[in-house]
């Protein structure tokens, strides 16, 4: 059963029901006229008290008669299906007060019109509840008002269950697990259904207690801890401190101490995963002893001494019988782990080193080699070789020789926190090992890999050939910087070898090249195209580098039946002379990439253009001037291709779109399949024409805009209001908008035009509330502008 079947509302009222329930009343206009004339006579004889009373009597009768007329006009509007005006007349009849406010007629008129609209259950329920309060119990229709209110509330509960009925329990549980305890409480208060589901039916409500997420800003966390059933807690995340902080409810250490105290007092002894930072030996031992029969995963994060020298690694296997995995993480603020002190296995246990993420110490290269030799069960290896204590080919040779069951290998120059993982291995696993070798290979070499040494490139290529020959059947992810390999014979290098062997399991391919294209040498392009054709299940391709912008590559991509996502990033490291030659030869045109969009399986496309991060110079300024001429026309042509394709997710992060280019881009996307759009703008103002173009994109559901316009940005709150109001006139579908004003993640504006099927409209006090506007812009930055 589809979503529409769950969302279809039952017919609670019929047209004309409100009119048929009206109290039969005849207008008494003569009485109003008589009271009015008598009031004038009293005024003429200076009998002012009687005059006031008579005029008030005329007004009261007039208000009552006017409310009767308004209700009948509302019934007429309802018959014409003009429900907004029917509700408005019903509200005016109620506001006139007097006897009419004590009758059910104005309330029934408003509520029935809202129900006939089909998307205002919450407002209709509120009106019936008000009617049950204001109309006297002695009124014959009071019981019916109460019954209708309860009927609507039951319908709302059933309506809210569509998500539970449509999604499997595991999927819904996973979605709710991203909410903090405070957010789950807010959701539980939205309606009776979610209250019962969150607090009673959802078994994982108390599954995870995380001080970094749930309790960091929770003021009443002391009482909250007391209410948590200890046998329901399966995962605990703590950030301890060595000295006990006092009166710091928002402090991670203080909250962690309180959770630790609660664990001991209320016997939280069913914890299966413990993630603890900055601990001491006594604190860790206490938790391990308490959960010795349940703990399966232990994650430690602290300095080297606390983990490796104070026995934290050995305490886990010694005290906890069911422990399966231990992770030790050393944050970046601490010194690097000396490789010679990392044990390849935990003594007197079945735990072996399976994950190693380190930056080798240049003072102990032999210890690192020894560690690799002794870690026969290593599954994941990530090396940051900033200090370059090994050459690249030496690292590849060590991996091939000493890591027989390796599945994930990353070798980069980016510094990362050190991490080790120890996994319990059974005797059979230890003997058999793993039948597959190397599923993921990431090699991001530094810019100076060659340093004029072609011999080094040949050695790297030779080792890669050996690895590809061994792993081509299992390789699923390949992220390769081919800059170092393009100096070798292209038809006989490692990439060509992999293309000849084929990559039957390769799903994700990322290729980076910093070299420029020699128009007479097409071998690197041909090799890459062959590799793409030799990867039948390829799903994602990321091409980074100007010399990868080639029609032969895009023609190869157009044949990939499983391809879903393509990202192309141009890195402009060309000289000014090369850029001019490229423009003269019309290389920089959308026709080169056109074959890609004939592949109807691709739904996600990203285009980016990056200029190398060199100091601004006259040459770079000339580059930018040339780009400002050629890129806009290219972008317009590219969006035409996207508009005629099946692309649903489109990111265009290459240039700042001016008003004229922005209009052309949006018009090209109007009838496209794009649901998710990400662009960068630099406009003087966003006028009616631009907003109409945004609102006219038929299938748009999510809009992300980098606003680099001068003056702090042109896409402000008022502009967002106008966009949502224009969108409402087009259709009722959901539209989420995110406006980023600077590179800072804290400087942004968000809003949402909601789908009334999911979230009924309400009596909102402001447009901010109606459109869920959240302004996260930096106040100081706005004042500076």
XYZ file of C-alpha atoms in Angstrom, residues 263-741:
479
model
C 24.936 3.718 36.743
C 26.301 2.507 40.069
C 23.278 3.421 42.204
C 20.570 2.166 39.809
C 22.550 -0.794 38.488
C 22.741 -0.103 34.753
C 24.159 -3.549 34.101
C 22.821 -4.269 30.587
C 25.105 -1.873 28.678
C 26.443 -3.433 25.465
C 28.508 -0.511 24.116
C 30.637 1.855 26.221
C 32.248 4.929 24.618
C 34.359 6.714 27.236
C 36.850 9.600 26.962
C 39.421 11.073 29.370
C 38.941 8.344 31.982
C 41.105 6.949 34.758
C 41.700 3.284 35.555
C 39.340 3.195 38.558
C 36.403 4.703 36.645
C 36.839 2.258 33.752
C 37.183 -0.799 35.982
C 33.989 0.109 37.867
C 31.902 0.240 34.663
C 33.477 -2.933 33.265
C 32.752 -4.909 36.459
C 29.155 -3.650 36.520
C 28.553 -4.770 32.903
C 30.873 -7.781 32.749
C 28.072 -10.059 31.491
C 26.696 -7.714 28.799
C 29.455 -5.470 27.377
C 30.329 -6.268 23.737
C 31.971 -3.097 22.406
C 34.468 -0.884 24.284
C 35.563 2.458 22.766
C 38.373 4.320 24.527
C 39.551 7.858 23.794
C 42.351 9.385 25.845
C 46.088 10.001 25.944
C 48.580 7.288 25.076
C 49.520 6.570 28.694
C 45.948 5.944 29.893
C 45.215 3.461 27.106
C 48.439 1.598 26.393
C 50.461 1.818 29.613
C 47.859 1.727 32.409
C 46.270 -1.534 31.337
C 43.037 -0.188 29.802
C 43.384 -2.525 26.819
C 43.950 -5.607 28.957
C 41.190 -4.813 31.492
C 38.421 -5.287 28.932
C 39.133 -8.901 27.865
C 40.055 -9.792 31.442
C 36.791 -8.569 33.059
C 34.152 -8.858 30.280
C 33.434 -12.326 28.887
C 31.249 -11.212 25.953
C 33.535 -8.421 24.738
C 34.022 -8.590 20.965
C 35.674 -5.321 19.953
C 37.963 -2.698 21.543
C 38.718 0.654 19.887
C 41.459 2.974 21.155
C 41.542 6.532 19.803
C 44.236 9.123 20.523
C 42.920 12.667 19.782
C 45.094 15.033 17.772
C 45.990 17.177 20.783
C 48.092 14.328 22.171
C 51.432 13.054 20.912
C 51.519 10.426 18.186
C 51.544 6.767 19.174
C 55.029 5.249 19.104
C 54.581 2.288 16.757
C 56.886 0.158 18.881
C 54.482 0.297 21.838
C 51.315 -0.670 19.928
C 50.673 -4.363 20.597
C 49.726 -6.480 17.540
C 47.492 -8.478 19.892
C 46.291 -8.244 23.509
C 48.234 -10.685 25.708
C 46.350 -13.648 27.203
C 43.324 -13.090 24.965
C 41.974 -13.762 21.472
C 42.018 -10.073 20.514
C 44.115 -9.146 17.465
C 44.852 -5.785 15.867
C 42.412 -5.364 12.953
C 42.402 -1.577 12.397
C 45.410 0.732 12.436
C 45.292 4.465 11.658
C 48.588 6.200 12.428
C 51.183 8.733 11.363
C 54.459 6.766 11.629
C 57.114 8.287 13.871
C 60.214 9.181 11.870
C 62.423 8.098 14.770
C 61.171 4.486 14.700
C 60.517 3.337 11.102
C 61.723 -0.175 11.914
C 59.173 -0.522 14.717
C 56.381 0.335 12.292
C 57.579 -2.319 9.838
C 57.779 -4.823 12.688
C 54.218 -3.969 13.759
C 52.921 -4.616 10.227
C 54.743 -7.947 10.053
C 53.230 -9.131 13.349
C 49.670 -7.878 12.593
C 48.567 -10.764 10.405
C 44.862 -10.088 11.060
C 44.954 -6.420 9.982
C 41.805 -5.568 8.000
C 41.969 -1.760 7.789
C 45.128 0.344 7.474
C 45.206 4.152 7.157
C 48.595 5.840 7.050
C 49.311 9.566 7.136
C 52.860 9.948 5.874
C 53.351 13.665 6.512
C 56.959 13.213 7.552
C 57.695 10.955 4.552
C 59.752 8.450 6.487
C 58.963 5.897 3.795
C 58.885 6.290 0.048
C 55.550 5.557 -1.555
C 56.636 2.359 -3.236
C 58.025 1.046 0.092
C 54.632 1.468 1.775
C 52.878 -0.329 -1.077
C 55.433 -3.132 -0.927
C 54.926 -3.579 2.845
C 51.155 -3.753 2.426
C 51.427 -6.393 -0.262
C 53.926 -8.529 1.652
C 52.739 -8.291 5.265
C 48.940 -7.737 5.205
C 47.339 -10.947 3.859
C 43.727 -10.158 4.880
C 43.739 -6.382 4.361
C 40.481 -4.998 2.941
C 40.795 -1.201 3.437
C 43.984 0.745 2.733
C 44.258 4.561 2.803
C 47.542 6.361 2.239
C 47.360 10.164 2.402
C 49.276 13.175 3.613
C 46.403 14.502 5.747
C 46.876 14.315 9.514
C 44.252 12.259 11.344
C 43.800 11.145 14.986
C 45.500 7.830 15.750
C 43.187 4.848 16.048
C 43.603 1.147 16.794
C 40.915 -1.548 16.903
C 41.251 -5.008 18.420
C 38.721 -7.693 17.498
C 38.156 -11.091 19.087
C 39.178 -13.774 16.602
C 38.033 -17.388 16.838
C 40.477 -20.178 16.092
C 38.771 -20.948 12.780
C 38.870 -17.285 11.694
C 42.520 -17.109 12.599
C 43.318 -20.153 10.475
C 41.151 -19.343 7.458
C 41.644 -15.590 7.382
C 39.630 -13.782 4.711
C 39.128 -15.063 1.186
C 38.912 -11.554 -0.322
C 41.743 -9.009 -0.324
C 41.512 -5.226 -0.584
C 38.024 -3.849 -1.187
C 38.983 -0.174 -0.771
C 42.177 1.516 -1.962
C 42.770 5.256 -1.443
C 46.116 6.708 -2.579
C 46.367 10.491 -2.432
C 49.978 11.385 -3.031
C 51.554 14.699 -2.179
C 52.289 17.201 -4.940
C 56.005 16.494 -4.632
C 55.859 12.744 -5.134
C 58.185 12.806 -8.092
C 60.411 15.730 -7.281
C 62.037 15.135 -10.611
C 62.637 11.489 -9.836
C 61.125 9.375 -12.584
C 62.613 6.228 -10.989
C 60.356 6.745 -7.946
C 57.292 6.898 -10.195
C 58.296 3.659 -11.895
C 58.690 1.940 -8.521
C 55.260 3.142 -7.371
C 53.692 1.986 -10.630
C 55.358 -1.416 -10.368
C 53.989 -1.987 -6.853
C 50.534 -0.853 -7.919
C 50.581 -3.370 -10.743
C 51.269 -6.152 -8.238
C 48.427 -4.941 -5.982
C 45.947 -4.623 -8.870
C 46.812 -8.094 -10.126
C 45.997 -9.487 -6.680
C 42.927 -7.341 -5.844
C 41.166 -6.695 -9.159
C 38.417 -9.227 -8.391
C 37.570 -7.743 -4.964
C 38.217 -4.017 -5.435
C 35.048 -1.971 -4.771
C 36.430 1.549 -4.148
C 39.429 3.114 -5.892
C 40.610 6.658 -5.128
C 43.812 7.266 -7.061
C 45.996 10.299 -7.700
C 47.368 9.500 -11.151
C 49.694 12.523 -11.294
C 52.694 10.388 -10.381
C 51.791 7.735 -12.943
C 51.321 9.944 -15.975
C 55.069 10.257 -16.409
C 55.221 6.532 -17.119
C 54.238 4.795 -20.331
C 50.456 5.214 -20.256
C 49.651 2.073 -22.215
C 51.680 -0.072 -19.850
C 51.156 1.495 -16.422
C 49.244 0.085 -13.456
C 45.926 1.692 -14.436
C 46.207 0.158 -17.900
C 46.904 -3.207 -16.255
C 43.747 -2.898 -14.145
C 41.766 -1.922 -17.245
C 42.998 -5.048 -19.034
C 42.203 -7.307 -16.062
C 38.830 -5.642 -15.458
C 37.235 -4.555 -12.169
C 34.036 -6.619 -11.848
C 33.215 -5.335 -8.319
C 34.341 -1.683 -8.641
C 31.498 0.624 -7.534
C 33.228 3.926 -6.733
C 36.044 5.476 -8.770
C 37.832 8.741 -7.917
C 40.657 9.931 -10.147
C 42.755 13.021 -9.433
C 45.233 14.502 -11.884
C 47.191 17.731 -11.502
C 49.011 17.555 -14.811
C 47.954 19.420 -17.941
C 46.854 17.666 -21.089
C 49.167 17.289 -24.013
C 46.868 17.328 -27.030
C 49.210 14.946 -28.860
C 49.162 12.348 -26.050
C 45.709 10.852 -25.544
C 46.922 7.659 -23.867
C 46.001 8.639 -20.236
C 42.459 9.457 -21.337
C 42.138 6.255 -23.329
C 43.355 4.161 -20.387
C 40.849 5.742 -18.012
C 38.038 5.262 -20.527
C 38.983 1.577 -20.830
C 38.976 1.208 -17.032
C 35.454 2.673 -16.893
C 34.272 0.277 -19.598
C 35.868 -2.607 -17.681
C 33.848 -1.794 -14.517
C 30.315 -3.132 -15.154
C 28.827 -2.246 -11.725
C 30.290 1.263 -11.421
C 27.896 3.475 -9.417
C 29.854 6.648 -8.611
C 32.635 8.464 -10.487
C 34.556 11.553 -9.339
C 36.901 13.192 -11.850
C 39.257 15.875 -10.511
C 41.572 17.658 -12.948
C 41.416 19.545 -16.241
C 43.013 16.805 -18.324
C 40.147 14.467 -17.372
C 37.648 16.745 -19.148
C 37.491 14.642 -22.280
C 34.660 13.483 -24.508
C 36.022 9.935 -24.708
C 35.707 9.566 -20.913
C 32.152 10.902 -20.906
C 31.174 8.568 -23.756
C 32.482 5.657 -21.687
C 30.440 6.858 -18.676
C 27.303 7.029 -20.814
C 27.441 3.235 -21.241
C 27.536 2.404 -17.486
C 24.122 0.955 -16.695
C 24.592 1.050 -12.883
C 26.028 4.587 -12.724
C 24.102 6.899 -10.375
C 26.414 9.785 -9.416
C 29.032 11.760 -11.359
C 31.167 14.616 -10.031
C 33.524 16.628 -12.228
C 35.925 19.143 -10.688
C 38.074 21.301 -12.933
C 41.298 22.452 -11.316
C 42.623 25.448 -13.153
C 46.379 25.099 -12.932
C 46.910 26.066 -16.547
C 49.162 28.891 -17.582
C 47.626 31.975 -19.154
C 48.964 30.910 -22.566
C 47.424 27.423 -22.226
C 44.074 28.901 -21.121
C 43.956 31.179 -24.191
C 44.828 28.250 -26.475
C 42.095 26.157 -24.845
C 39.500 28.859 -25.468
C 40.599 29.268 -29.097
C 40.201 25.528 -29.673
C 36.722 25.594 -28.049
C 37.754 22.880 -25.611
C 35.797 24.513 -22.813
C 32.288 23.774 -24.112
C 29.323 21.767 -22.882
C 29.370 19.606 -26.017
C 32.249 17.589 -24.533
C 30.126 16.429 -21.598
C 26.898 16.033 -23.589
C 27.272 12.239 -24.011
C 27.142 11.819 -20.230
C 23.529 13.014 -20.028
C 22.333 10.410 -22.497
C 22.747 7.934 -19.611
C 19.283 8.007 -18.052
C 20.456 6.088 -14.952
C 22.452 9.043 -13.561
C 20.438 11.084 -11.073
C 23.202 13.000 -9.227
C 25.615 15.385 -10.959
C 28.093 17.841 -9.395
C 30.155 20.379 -11.315
C 32.847 22.444 -9.604
C 35.631 24.687 -10.829
C 38.641 25.366 -8.595
C 41.512 27.778 -9.100
C 44.716 26.701 -7.378
C 45.300 28.343 -4.001
C 48.173 30.566 -5.109
C 48.693 34.197 -4.023
C 46.624 36.664 -6.038
C 48.745 38.070 -8.830
C 48.267 39.880 -12.099
C 48.383 36.553 -13.931
C 45.629 35.130 -11.717
C 43.546 38.247 -12.244
C 43.890 37.747 -15.999
C 42.803 34.110 -15.515
C 39.716 35.190 -13.646
C 38.891 37.763 -16.327
C 39.085 35.092 -19.026
C 36.972 32.700 -16.930
C 34.335 35.370 -16.379
C 33.909 35.450 -20.152
C 33.824 31.733 -20.952
C 32.282 30.127 -17.842
C 28.829 31.811 -17.877
C 28.028 30.633 -21.408
C 29.311 27.171 -20.521
C 27.138 27.069 -17.372
C 24.039 28.061 -19.337
C 24.720 25.309 -21.858
C 25.368 22.796 -19.069
C 22.037 23.569 -17.377
C 20.251 23.021 -20.693
C 21.691 19.516 -20.751
C 20.649 18.935 -17.127
C 17.167 20.288 -17.860
C 16.656 17.678 -20.581
C 18.094 14.780 -18.540
C 16.911 12.666 -15.597
C 19.234 14.405 -13.102
C 17.508 14.852 -9.733
C 20.414 16.157 -7.652
C 22.380 18.996 -9.274
C 25.204 21.001 -7.682
C 26.762 23.928 -9.522
C 29.560 25.348 -7.384
C 31.830 26.844 -10.014
C 31.058 30.556 -10.332
C 28.938 33.187 -8.659
C 25.849 33.603 -10.801
C 24.858 37.172 -11.590
C 21.228 38.193 -12.080
C 21.199 37.625 -15.829
C 22.990 34.248 -15.725
C 20.891 33.128 -12.735
C 17.683 33.783 -14.662
C 18.888 31.745 -17.647
C 20.003 28.876 -15.392
C 16.679 28.741 -13.529
C 14.650 28.912 -16.750
C 16.648 25.980 -18.144
C 15.808 23.954 -15.031
C 12.104 24.846 -14.910
C 10.795 21.614 -16.419
C 13.725 19.457 -15.284
C 13.615 16.504 -12.879
C 15.865 18.344 -10.390
C 14.713 17.915 -6.777
C 17.897 19.043 -5.038
C 19.639 22.199 -6.331
C 22.837 23.777 -5.006
C 24.133 27.035 -6.536
C 26.273 30.096 -5.719
C 24.998 33.623 -6.419
C 26.374 37.149 -6.510
C 23.389 39.368 -7.297
C 22.621 43.029 -6.748
C 19.055 42.190 -5.768
C 16.653 39.255 -6.007
C 13.591 40.741 -7.655
C 10.204 39.380 -8.626
C 11.519 37.833 -11.828
C 14.242 35.811 -10.081
C 11.873 34.615 -7.335
C 9.277 33.593 -9.931
C 11.984 31.592 -11.705
C 12.939 29.834 -8.441
C 9.297 29.065 -7.631
C 8.624 27.790 -11.153
C 11.052 24.830 -10.957
C 8.451 22.079 -10.993
C 9.977 19.314 -8.892
C 12.280 21.350 -6.603
C 12.206 20.151 -2.978
C 15.549 21.335 -1.547
C 17.396 24.538 -2.438
C 20.893 25.329 -1.136
C 22.260 28.779 -2.024
C 25.699 30.207 -1.279
C 24.941 33.940 -1.146
C 28.225 35.729 -1.879
C 26.481 38.991 -2.756
C 27.902 42.209 -1.365
C 26.311 43.862 1.663
C 25.872 40.668 3.647
C 23.710 38.840 1.117
C 20.502 39.565 -0.817
C 18.629 36.367 0.091
C 17.266 37.566 3.429
C 14.137 36.742 5.439
C 11.772 38.948 3.463
C 13.025 37.433 0.196
C 12.486 33.951 1.616
C 8.903 34.859 2.619
C 8.183 36.029 -0.920
C 9.636 32.852 -2.412
C 7.453 30.637 -0.214
C 4.336 32.682 -0.981
C 4.989 32.383 -4.709
C 5.624 28.663 -4.290
C 2.285 28.214 -2.505
C 0.512 29.571 -5.584
C 2.283 26.967 -7.732
C 1.681 23.821 -5.631
C 1.474 22.503 -2.066
C 4.635 20.393 -2.090
C 7.425 20.629 0.444
C 10.309 23.047 -0.200
C 13.279 23.345 2.163
C 15.667 26.276 1.655
C 19.154 26.741 3.131
C 20.975 30.045 2.565
C 24.702 30.080 3.433
C 26.142 33.584 3.798
